[in-house]
PDB file of C-alpha atoms in Angstrom:
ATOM      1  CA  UNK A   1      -1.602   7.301 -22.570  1.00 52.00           C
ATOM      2  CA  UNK A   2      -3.248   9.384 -19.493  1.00 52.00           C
ATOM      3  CA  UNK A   3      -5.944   6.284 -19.577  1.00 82.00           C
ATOM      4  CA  UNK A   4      -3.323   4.128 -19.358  1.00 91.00           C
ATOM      5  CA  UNK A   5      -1.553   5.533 -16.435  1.00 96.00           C
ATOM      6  CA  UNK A   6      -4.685   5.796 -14.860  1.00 97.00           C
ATOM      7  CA  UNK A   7      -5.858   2.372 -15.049  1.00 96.00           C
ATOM      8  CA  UNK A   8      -2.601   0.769 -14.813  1.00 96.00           C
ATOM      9  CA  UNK A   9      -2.138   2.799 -11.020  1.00 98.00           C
ATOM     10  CA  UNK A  10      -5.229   3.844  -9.469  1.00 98.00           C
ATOM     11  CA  UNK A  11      -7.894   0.531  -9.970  1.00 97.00           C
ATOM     12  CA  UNK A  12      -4.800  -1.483  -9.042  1.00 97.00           C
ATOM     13  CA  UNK A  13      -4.138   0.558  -5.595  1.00 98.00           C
ATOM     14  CA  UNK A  14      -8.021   0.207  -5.118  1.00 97.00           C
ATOM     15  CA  UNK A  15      -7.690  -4.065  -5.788  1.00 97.00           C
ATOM     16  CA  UNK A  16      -4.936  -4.340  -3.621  1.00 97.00           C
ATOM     17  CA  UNK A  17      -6.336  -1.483  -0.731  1.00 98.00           C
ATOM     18  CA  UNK A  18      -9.330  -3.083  -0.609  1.00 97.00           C
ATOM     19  CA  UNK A  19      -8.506  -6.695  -0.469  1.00 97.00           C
ATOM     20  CA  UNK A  20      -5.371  -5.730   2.298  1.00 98.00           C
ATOM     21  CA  UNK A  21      -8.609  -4.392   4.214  1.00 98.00           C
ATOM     22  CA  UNK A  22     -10.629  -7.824   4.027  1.00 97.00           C
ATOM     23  CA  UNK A  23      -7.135  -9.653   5.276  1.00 98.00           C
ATOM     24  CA  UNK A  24      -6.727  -7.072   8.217  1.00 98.00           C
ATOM     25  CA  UNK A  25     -10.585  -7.656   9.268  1.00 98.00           C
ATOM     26  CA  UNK A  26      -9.679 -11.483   8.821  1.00 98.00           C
ATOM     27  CA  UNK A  27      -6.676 -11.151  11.570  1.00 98.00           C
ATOM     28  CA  UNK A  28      -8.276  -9.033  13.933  1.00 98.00           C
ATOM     29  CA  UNK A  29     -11.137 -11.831  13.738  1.00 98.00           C
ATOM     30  CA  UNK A  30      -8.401 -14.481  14.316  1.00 98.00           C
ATOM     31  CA  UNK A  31      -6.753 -12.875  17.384  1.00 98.00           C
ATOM     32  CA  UNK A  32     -10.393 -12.486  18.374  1.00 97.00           C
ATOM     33  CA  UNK A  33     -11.389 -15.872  18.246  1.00 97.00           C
ATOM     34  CA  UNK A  34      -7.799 -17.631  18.862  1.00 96.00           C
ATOM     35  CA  UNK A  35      -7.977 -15.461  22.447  1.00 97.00           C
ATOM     36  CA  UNK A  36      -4.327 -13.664  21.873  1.00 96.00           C
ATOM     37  CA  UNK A  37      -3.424  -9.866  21.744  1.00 97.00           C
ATOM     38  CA  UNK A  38      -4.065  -7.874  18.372  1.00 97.00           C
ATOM     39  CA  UNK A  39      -0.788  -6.774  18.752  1.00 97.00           C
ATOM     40  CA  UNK A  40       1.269  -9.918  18.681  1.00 98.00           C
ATOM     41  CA  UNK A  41       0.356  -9.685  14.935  1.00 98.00           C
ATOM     42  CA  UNK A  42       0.629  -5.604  14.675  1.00 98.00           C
ATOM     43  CA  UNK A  43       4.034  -6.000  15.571  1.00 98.00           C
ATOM     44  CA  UNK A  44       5.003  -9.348  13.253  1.00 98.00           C
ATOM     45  CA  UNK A  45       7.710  -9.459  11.648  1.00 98.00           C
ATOM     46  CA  UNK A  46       9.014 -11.831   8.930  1.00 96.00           C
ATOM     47  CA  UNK A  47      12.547 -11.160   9.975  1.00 96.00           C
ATOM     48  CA  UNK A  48      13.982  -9.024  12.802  1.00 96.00           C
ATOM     49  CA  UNK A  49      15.266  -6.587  10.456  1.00 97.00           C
ATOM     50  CA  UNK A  50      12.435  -6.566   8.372  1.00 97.00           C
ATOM     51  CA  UNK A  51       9.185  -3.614   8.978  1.00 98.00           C
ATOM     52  CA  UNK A  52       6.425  -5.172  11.245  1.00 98.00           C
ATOM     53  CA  UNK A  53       2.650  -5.643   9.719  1.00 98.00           C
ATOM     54  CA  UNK A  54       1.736  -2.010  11.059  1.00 98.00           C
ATOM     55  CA  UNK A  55       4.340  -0.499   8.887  1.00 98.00           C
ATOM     56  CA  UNK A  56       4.514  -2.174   6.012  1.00 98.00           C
ATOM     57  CA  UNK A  57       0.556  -1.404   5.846  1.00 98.00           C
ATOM     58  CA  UNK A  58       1.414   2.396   6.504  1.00 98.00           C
ATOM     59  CA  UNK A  59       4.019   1.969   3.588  1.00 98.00           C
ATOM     60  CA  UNK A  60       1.700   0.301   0.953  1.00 98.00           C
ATOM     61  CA  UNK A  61      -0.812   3.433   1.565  1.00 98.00           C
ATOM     62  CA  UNK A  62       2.016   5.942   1.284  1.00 98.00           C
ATOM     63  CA  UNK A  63       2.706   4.441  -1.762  1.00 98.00           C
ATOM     64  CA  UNK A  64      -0.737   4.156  -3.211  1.00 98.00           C
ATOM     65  CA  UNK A  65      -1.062   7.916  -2.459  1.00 98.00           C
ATOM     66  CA  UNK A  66       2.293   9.399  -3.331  1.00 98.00           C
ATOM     67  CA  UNK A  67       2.252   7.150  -6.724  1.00 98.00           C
ATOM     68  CA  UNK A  68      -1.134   8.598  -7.675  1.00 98.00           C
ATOM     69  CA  UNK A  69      -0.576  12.150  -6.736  1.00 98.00           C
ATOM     70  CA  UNK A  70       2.508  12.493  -8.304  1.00 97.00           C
ATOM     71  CA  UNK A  71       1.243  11.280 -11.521  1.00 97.00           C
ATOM     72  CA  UNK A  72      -1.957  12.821 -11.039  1.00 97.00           C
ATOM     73  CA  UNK A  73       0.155  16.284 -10.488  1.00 96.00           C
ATOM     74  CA  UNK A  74      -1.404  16.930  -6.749  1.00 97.00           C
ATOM     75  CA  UNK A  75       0.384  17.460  -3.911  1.00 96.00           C
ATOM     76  CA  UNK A  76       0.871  14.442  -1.944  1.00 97.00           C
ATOM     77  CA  UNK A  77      -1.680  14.092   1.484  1.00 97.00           C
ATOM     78  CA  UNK A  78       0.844  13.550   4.465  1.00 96.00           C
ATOM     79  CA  UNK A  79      -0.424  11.005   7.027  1.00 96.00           C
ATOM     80  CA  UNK A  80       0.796  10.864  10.701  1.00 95.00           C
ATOM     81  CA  UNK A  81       2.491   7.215  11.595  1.00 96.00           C
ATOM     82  CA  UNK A  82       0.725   6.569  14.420  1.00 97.00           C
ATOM     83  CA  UNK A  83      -1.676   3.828  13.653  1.00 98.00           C
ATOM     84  CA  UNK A  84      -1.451   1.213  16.531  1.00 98.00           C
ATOM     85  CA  UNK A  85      -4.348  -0.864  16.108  1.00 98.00           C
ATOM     86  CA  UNK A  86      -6.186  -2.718  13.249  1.00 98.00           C
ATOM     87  CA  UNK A  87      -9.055   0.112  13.298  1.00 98.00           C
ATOM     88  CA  UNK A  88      -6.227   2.408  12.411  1.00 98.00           C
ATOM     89  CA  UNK A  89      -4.704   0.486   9.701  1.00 98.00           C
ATOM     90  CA  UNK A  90      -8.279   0.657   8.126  1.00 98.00           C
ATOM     91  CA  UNK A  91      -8.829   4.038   8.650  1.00 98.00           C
ATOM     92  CA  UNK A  92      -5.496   4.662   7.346  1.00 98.00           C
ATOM     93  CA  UNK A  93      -6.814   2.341   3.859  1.00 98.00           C
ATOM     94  CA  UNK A  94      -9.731   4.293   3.968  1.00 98.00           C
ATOM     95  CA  UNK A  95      -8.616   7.508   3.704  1.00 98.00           C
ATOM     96  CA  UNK A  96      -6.033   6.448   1.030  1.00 98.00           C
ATOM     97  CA  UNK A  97      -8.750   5.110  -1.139  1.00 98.00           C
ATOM     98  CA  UNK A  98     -10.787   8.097  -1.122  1.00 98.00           C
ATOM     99  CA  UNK A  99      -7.930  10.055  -1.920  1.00 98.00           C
ATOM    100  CA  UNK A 100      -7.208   8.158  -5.224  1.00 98.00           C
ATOM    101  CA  UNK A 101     -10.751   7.457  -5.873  1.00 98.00           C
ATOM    102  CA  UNK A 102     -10.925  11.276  -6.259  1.00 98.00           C
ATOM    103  CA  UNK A 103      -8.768  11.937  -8.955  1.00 98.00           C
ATOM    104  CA  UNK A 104      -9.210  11.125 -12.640  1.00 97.00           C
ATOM    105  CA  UNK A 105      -8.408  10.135 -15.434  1.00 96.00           C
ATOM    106  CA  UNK A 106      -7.638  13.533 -17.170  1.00 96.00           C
ATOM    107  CA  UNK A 107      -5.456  14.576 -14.330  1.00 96.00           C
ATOM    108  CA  UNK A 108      -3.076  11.601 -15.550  1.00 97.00           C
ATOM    109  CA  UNK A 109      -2.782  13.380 -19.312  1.00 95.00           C
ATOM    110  CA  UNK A 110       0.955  14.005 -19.852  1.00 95.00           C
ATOM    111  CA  UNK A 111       1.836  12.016 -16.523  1.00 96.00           C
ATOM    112  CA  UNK A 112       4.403   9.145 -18.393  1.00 96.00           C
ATOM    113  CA  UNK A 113       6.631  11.869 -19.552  1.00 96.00           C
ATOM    114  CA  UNK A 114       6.195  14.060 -16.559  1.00 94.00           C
ATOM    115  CA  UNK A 115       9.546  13.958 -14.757  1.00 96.00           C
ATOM    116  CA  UNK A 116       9.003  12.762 -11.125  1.00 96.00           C
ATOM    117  CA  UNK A 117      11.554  14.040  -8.622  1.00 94.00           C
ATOM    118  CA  UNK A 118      11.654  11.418  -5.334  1.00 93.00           C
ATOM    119  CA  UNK A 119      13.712  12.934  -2.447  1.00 91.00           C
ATOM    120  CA  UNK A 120      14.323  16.425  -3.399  1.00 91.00           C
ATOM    121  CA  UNK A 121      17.247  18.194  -2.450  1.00 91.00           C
ATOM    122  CA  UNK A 122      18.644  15.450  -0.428  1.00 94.00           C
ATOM    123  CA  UNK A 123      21.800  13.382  -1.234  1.00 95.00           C
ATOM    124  CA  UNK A 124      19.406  10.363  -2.520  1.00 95.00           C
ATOM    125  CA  UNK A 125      17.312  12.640  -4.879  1.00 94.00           C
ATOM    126  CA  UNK A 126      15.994  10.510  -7.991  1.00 94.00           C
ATOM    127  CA  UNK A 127      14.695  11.862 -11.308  1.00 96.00           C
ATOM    128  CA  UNK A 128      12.393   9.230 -13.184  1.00 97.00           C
ATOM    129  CA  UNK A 129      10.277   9.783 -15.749  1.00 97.00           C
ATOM    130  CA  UNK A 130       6.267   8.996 -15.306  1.00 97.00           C
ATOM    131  CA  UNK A 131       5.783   6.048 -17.037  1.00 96.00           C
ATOM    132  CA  UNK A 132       9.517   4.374 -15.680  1.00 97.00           C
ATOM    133  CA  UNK A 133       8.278   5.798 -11.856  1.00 98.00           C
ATOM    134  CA  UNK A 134       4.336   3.921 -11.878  1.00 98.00           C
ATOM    135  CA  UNK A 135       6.406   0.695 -13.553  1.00 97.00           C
ATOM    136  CA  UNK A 136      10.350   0.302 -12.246  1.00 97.00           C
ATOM    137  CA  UNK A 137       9.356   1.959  -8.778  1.00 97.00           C
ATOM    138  CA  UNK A 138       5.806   2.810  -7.472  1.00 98.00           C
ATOM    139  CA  UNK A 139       4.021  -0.442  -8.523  1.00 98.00           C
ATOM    140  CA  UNK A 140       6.899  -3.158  -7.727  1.00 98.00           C
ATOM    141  CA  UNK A 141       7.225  -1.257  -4.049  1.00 98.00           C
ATOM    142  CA  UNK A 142       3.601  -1.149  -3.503  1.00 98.00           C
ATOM    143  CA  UNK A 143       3.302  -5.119  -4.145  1.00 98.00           C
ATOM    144  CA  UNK A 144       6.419  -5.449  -1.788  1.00 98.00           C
ATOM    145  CA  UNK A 145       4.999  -4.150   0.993  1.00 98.00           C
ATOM    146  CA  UNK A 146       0.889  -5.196   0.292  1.00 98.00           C
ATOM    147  CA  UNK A 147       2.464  -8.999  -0.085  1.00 98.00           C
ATOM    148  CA  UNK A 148       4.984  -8.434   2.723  1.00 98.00           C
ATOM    149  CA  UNK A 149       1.807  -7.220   5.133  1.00 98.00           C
ATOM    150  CA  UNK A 150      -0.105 -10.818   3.627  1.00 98.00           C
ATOM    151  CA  UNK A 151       2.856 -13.193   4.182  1.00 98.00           C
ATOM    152  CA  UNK A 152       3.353 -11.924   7.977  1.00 98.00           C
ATOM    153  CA  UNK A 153      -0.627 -12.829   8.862  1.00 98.00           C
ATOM    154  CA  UNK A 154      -0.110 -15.952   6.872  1.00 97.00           C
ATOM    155  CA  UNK A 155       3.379 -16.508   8.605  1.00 97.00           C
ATOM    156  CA  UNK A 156       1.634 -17.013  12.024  1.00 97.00           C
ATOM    157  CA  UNK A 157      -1.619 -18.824  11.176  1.00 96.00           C
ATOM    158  CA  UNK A 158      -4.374 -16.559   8.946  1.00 96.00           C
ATOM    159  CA  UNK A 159      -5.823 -19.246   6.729  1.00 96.00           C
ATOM    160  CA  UNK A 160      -5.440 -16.662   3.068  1.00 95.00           C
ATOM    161  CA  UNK A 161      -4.792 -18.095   0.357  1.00 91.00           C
ATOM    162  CA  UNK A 162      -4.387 -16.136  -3.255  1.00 93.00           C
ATOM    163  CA  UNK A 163      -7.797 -15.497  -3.646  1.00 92.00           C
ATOM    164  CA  UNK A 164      -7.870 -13.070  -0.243  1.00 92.00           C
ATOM    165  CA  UNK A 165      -4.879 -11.375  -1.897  1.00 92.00           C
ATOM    166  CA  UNK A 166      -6.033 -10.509  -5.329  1.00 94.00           C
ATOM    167  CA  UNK A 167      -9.494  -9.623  -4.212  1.00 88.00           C
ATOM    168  CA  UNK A 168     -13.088 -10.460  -4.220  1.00 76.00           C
ATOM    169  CA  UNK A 169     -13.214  -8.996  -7.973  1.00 68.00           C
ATOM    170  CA  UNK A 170     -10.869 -11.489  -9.704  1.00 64.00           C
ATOM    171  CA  UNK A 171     -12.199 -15.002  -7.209  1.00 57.00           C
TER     172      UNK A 171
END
């Protein structure tokens, strides 16, 4: 089962990571060539009470990191929410992918019975167990916010289409 955790989390965090960076190099070419500020689509939104693009990128990394470390049994790397530019974001993707591209398989071994604790100590503290955290909660919040971050640059004019989302390995 620790292959299965493994492959079920970390090469779909890399897919996703990796085709999110193609779509933010696509918008910073379209603000680019359509002569308007980078940050009128930094600071999209789909709905005024809704995260703009910058943070629902930061929020798809957190949750490609946390997911993996916890599983993984590593402590979890704290970023800084700063980012305020589309270099940033991709830093930001970049450093999250060679986090997870670092661990392995093996450190996965026990990880779907390992019981995950989310919010420790605090009124909202959640017990899940491995396999019901990457499936019930890490994976369906990570898509959230990766298709979230797509449908704002689509929202106001980046011609995407599927293919851009899933990634250049499954066109």
């Amino acid at each position: 089962m620790a292959t299965y955790m493994y492959t079920t989390s970390v090469p779909v965090f890399k897919q996703l990571l990796n085709s999110l960076s193609v779509i933010l190099t696509k918008a910073e070419v379209f603000a680019t060539e359509k002569k308007f500020k980078p940050t009128v689509l930094l600071d999209a939104r789909l709905f005024p009470d809704m995260f703009p693009l910058i943070r629902q990128v930061q929020i798809a990394a957190d949750f490609a990191k946390s997911v993996s470390a916890r599983l993984a049994g590593v402590e979890v790397p704290a970023y800084d929410d700063n980012e305020q530019t589309f270099a940033e974001l991709q830093e930001r993707i970049g450093k999250t992918l060679s986090f997870i591209e670092s661990l392995t398989p093996a450190q996965f071994e026990g990880s779907e019975t390992r019981e995950i604790v989310l919010r420790p100590g605090t009124p909202k503290e959640r017990k899940l167990v491995g396999h019901t955290y990457l499936s019930n909660y890490g994976l369906p919040q990570f898509f959230f916010h990766v298709t979230t971050a797509y449908a704002i640059l689509r929202h106001n004019g980046l011609e995407v289409g599927k293919g851009d989302f899933m990634g250049a390995e499954l066109r």
